[in-house]
XYZ file of C-alpha atoms in Angstrom:
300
model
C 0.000 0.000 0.000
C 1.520 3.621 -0.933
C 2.670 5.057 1.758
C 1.773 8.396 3.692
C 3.073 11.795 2.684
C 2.375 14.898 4.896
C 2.255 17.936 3.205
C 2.292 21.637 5.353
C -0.321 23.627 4.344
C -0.921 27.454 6.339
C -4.254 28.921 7.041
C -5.750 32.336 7.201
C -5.222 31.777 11.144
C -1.436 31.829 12.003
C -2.263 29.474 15.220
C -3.763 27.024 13.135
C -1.699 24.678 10.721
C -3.286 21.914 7.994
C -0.702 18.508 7.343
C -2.609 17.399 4.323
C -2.268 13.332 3.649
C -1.735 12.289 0.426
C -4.617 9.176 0.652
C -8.020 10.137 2.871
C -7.715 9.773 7.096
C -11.397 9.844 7.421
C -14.481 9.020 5.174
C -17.481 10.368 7.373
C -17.577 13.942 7.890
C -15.192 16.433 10.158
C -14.362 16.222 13.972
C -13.030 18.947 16.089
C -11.623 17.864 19.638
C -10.717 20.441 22.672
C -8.987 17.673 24.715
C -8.116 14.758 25.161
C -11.211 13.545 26.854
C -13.316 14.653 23.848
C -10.785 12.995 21.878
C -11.874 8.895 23.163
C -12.614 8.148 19.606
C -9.749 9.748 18.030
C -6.249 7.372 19.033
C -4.428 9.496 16.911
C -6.105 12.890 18.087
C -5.465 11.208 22.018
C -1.846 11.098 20.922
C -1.382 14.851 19.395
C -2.512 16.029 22.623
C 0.214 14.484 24.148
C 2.232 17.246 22.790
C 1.863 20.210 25.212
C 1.504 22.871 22.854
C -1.634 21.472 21.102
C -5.079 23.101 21.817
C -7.011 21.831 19.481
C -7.301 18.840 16.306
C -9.359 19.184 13.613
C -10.188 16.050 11.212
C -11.454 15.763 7.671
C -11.213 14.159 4.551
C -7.060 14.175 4.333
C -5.727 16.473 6.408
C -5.180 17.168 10.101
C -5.312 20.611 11.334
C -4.027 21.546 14.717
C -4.621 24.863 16.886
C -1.415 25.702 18.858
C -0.706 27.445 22.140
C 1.140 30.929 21.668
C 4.080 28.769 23.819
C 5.459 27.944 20.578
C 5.575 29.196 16.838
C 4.805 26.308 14.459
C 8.078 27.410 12.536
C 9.667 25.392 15.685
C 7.992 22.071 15.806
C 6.211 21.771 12.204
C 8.658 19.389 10.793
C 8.559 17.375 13.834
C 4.287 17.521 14.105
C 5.064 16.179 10.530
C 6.813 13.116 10.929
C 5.458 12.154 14.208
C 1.896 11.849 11.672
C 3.867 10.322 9.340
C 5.131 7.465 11.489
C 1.588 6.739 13.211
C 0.095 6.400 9.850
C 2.333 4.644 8.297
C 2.447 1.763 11.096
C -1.285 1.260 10.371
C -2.399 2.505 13.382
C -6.454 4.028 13.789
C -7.174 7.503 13.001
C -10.541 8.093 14.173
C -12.826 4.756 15.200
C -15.807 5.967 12.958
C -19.099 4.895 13.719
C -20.593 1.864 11.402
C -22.589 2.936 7.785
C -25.989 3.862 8.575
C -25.715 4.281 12.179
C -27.891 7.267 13.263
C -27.589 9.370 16.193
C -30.631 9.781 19.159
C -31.437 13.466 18.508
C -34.352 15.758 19.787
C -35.082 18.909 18.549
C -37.754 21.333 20.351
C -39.008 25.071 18.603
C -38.536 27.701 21.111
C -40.361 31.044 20.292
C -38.282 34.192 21.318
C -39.286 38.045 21.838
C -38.633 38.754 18.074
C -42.084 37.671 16.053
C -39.017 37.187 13.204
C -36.998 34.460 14.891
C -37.446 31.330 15.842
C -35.210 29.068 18.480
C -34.564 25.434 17.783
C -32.581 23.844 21.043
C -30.769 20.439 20.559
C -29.819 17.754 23.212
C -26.145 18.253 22.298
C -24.098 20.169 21.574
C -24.145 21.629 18.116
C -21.077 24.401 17.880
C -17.954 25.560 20.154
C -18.546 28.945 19.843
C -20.937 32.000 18.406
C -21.396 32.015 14.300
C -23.989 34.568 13.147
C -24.458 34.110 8.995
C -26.599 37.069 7.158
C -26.573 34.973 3.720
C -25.632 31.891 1.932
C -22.209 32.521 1.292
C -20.794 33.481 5.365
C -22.200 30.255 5.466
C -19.456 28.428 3.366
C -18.204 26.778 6.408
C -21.032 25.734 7.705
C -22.915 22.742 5.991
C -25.725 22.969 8.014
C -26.481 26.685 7.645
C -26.321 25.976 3.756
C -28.551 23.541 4.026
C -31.124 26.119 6.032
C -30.801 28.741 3.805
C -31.851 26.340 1.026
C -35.381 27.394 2.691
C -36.649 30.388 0.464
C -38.312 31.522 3.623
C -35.064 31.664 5.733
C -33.239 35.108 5.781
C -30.533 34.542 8.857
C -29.109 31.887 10.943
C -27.628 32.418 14.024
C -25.792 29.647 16.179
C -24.895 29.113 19.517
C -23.566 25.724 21.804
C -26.890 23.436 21.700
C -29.694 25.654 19.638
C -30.186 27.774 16.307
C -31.773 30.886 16.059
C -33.538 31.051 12.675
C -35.350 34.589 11.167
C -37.997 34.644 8.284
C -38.597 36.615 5.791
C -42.415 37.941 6.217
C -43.402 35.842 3.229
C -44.120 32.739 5.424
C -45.584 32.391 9.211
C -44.084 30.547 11.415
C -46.876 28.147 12.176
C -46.954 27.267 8.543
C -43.007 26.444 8.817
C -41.922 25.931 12.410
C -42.372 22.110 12.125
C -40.965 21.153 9.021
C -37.718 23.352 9.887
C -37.415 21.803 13.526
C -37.965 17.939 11.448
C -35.211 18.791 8.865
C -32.883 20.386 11.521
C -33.533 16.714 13.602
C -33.158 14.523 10.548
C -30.437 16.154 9.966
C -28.388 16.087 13.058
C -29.613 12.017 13.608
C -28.061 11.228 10.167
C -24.912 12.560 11.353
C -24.822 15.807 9.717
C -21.983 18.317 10.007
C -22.688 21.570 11.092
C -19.508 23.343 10.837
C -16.270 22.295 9.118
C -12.728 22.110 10.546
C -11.461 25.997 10.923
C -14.755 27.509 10.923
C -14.083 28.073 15.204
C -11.075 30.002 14.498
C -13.511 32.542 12.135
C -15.668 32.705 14.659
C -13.764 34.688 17.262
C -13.101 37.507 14.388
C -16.404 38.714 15.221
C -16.816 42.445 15.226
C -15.986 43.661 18.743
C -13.262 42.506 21.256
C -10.341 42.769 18.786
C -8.534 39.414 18.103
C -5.858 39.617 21.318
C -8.400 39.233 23.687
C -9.263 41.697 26.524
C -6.265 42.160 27.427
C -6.037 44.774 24.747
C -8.744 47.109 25.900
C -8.879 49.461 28.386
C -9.326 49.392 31.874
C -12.985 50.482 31.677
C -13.456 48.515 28.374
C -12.646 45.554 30.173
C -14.775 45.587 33.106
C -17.858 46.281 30.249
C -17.350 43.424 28.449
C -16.838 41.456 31.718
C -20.409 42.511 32.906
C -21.777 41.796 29.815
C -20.133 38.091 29.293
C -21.424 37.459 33.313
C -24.661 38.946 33.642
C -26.106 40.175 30.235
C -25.076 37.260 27.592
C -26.748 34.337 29.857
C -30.112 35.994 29.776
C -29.728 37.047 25.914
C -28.364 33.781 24.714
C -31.946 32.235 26.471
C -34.163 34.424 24.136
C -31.983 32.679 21.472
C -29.655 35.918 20.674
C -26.325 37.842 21.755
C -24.569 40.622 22.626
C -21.273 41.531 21.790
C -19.165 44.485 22.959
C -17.933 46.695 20.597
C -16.112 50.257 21.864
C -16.232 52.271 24.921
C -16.131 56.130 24.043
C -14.662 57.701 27.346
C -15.451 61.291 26.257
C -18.827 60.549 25.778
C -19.464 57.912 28.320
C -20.971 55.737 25.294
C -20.650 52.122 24.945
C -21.450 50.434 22.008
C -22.937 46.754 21.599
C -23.864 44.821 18.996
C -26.586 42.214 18.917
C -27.322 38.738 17.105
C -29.624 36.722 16.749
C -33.171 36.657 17.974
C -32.192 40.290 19.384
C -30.916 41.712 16.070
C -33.938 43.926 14.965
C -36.255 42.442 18.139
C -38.953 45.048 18.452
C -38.246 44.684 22.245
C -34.514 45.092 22.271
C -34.810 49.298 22.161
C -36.585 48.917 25.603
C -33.964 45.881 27.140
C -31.374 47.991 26.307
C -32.443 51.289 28.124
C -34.298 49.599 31.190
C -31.852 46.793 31.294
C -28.409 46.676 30.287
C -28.178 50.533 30.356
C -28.969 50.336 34.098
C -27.094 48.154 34.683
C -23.631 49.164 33.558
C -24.433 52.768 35.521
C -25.280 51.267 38.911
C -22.580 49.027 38.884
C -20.009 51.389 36.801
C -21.285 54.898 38.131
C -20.582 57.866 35.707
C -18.089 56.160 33.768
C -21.529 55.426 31.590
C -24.159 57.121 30.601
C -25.608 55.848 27.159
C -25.671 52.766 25.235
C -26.097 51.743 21.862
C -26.769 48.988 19.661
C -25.672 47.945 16.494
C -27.778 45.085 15.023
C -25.355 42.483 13.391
């Protein structure tokens, strides 16, 4: 049998790092593991965590991506990541123990309505996605499968995605009690079938979202910080139930203005106007004092 060749292949995220195999690794969809615990199906995944700079492995079709630590550059250890691959597959040894041809997953999928008339919430019994991904059309969605899929619906305008449930808005063209249930049956069938709703990489897009800029807090200010902080602790929780989210975007200290943006359900809710004022608005004054005095939303 022809042997294994590992090819080095960069991505459009400098952390993250595709060794592309020369034959396929994997012949049923994509998986993404944090750890090693998520990785009990994965003996080669199991193994790559081993390394101590590793934070995440992505698997599909013929290549292995991995998400490093900022402890090392991959300039240091590619070529070693390389033939350590190299020498696992080529002794034979599992890549991922896929589950058996027609096996189908136990799935249930339950409509939720939210505070915007527009959007609908459809909440899993797993979990769906590792992070936040908001799509506006067809082609954001080019990482995600099941988004694609969704938007094949001429009645589906956004989809919005968060951990175990999807936020879907409709055009006005269609009511949701003429939709709801043939949306929440494709979204189960799909996910039972084994379905993938995001593709290796797509995480890493996700945390380019307009906002906190990509170093993390620790680049904003003092006063930034402690906003976003609030926000992430007592504002996102209650949001991300209505099937939405806020993001923080700027913190104007002449004006005392901070700036949010929302997603989902709350993007264009008629409701949000008033949330914002009575709720998060209050809020940030009582527990920031006069280092606020207005905020405003940006719908996403």
């Amino acid at each position: 049998m022809e042997e294994y060749v590992i090819t080095l292949k960069e991505t459009n995220n400098p952390a993250i790092l595709k060794f592309e195999a020369n034959r396929p690794l994997v012949h049923k969809g994509s998986y993404e593991y944090k750890n090693i615990d998520e990785a009990k199906d994965s003996p080669l995944a199991q193994q790559l965590f081993y390394l101590p700079f590793i934070k995440t492995v992505y698997i599909s079709g013929n290549f292995v991506a991995m998400e490093r630590f900022d402890i090392v550059a991959w300039d240091d250890v590619k070529q070693e990541v390389a033939q350590q691959l190299v020498e696992y597959l080529n002794a034979g040894e599992p890549v991922v123990n896929e589950p058996e041809k027609g096996s189908r997953v136990a799935v249930t999928v339950y409509a939720e309505v939210t505070p915007n008339p527009a959007v609908m919430k459809y909440v899993a019994n797993k979990k769906l996605v590792p992070d936040v991904f908001e799509f506006k059309d067809i082609d954001q969605a080019k990482h995600s499968p099941l988004a694609r899929k969704l938007f094949g619906f001429p009645f589906v305008r956004e989809v919005f995605m968060d951990h175990n449930y999807i936020s879907v808005t409709k055009y006005e063209v269609a009511e949701w009690e003429d939709v709801s249930m043939e949306l929440r049956e494709f979204i189960r069938e799909y996910l039972a079938s084994g379905g993938e709703v995001l593709e290796p990489g797509a995480a890493a897009e996700s945390k380019s979202v307009a906002g906190i800029p990509a170093g993390g807090m620790d680049n904003l200010d003092p006063v930034s910080q402690e906003i976003a902080s609030i926000l992430e602790e007592y504002v996102k929780p209650a949001v991300a139930s209505d099937g939405g989210n806020i993001v923080f975007q700027s913190y104007e200290a002449e004006s005392k203005t901070v700036h949010v943006v929302l997603q989902g359900a709350c993007s264009g809710c008629p409701s949000s106007t008033f949330t914002l004022k009575n709720g998060i608005e209050t809020m940030l004054r009582n527990m920031l004092g006069d280092k606020v005095s207005d905020v405003v939303a940006i719908n996403g």
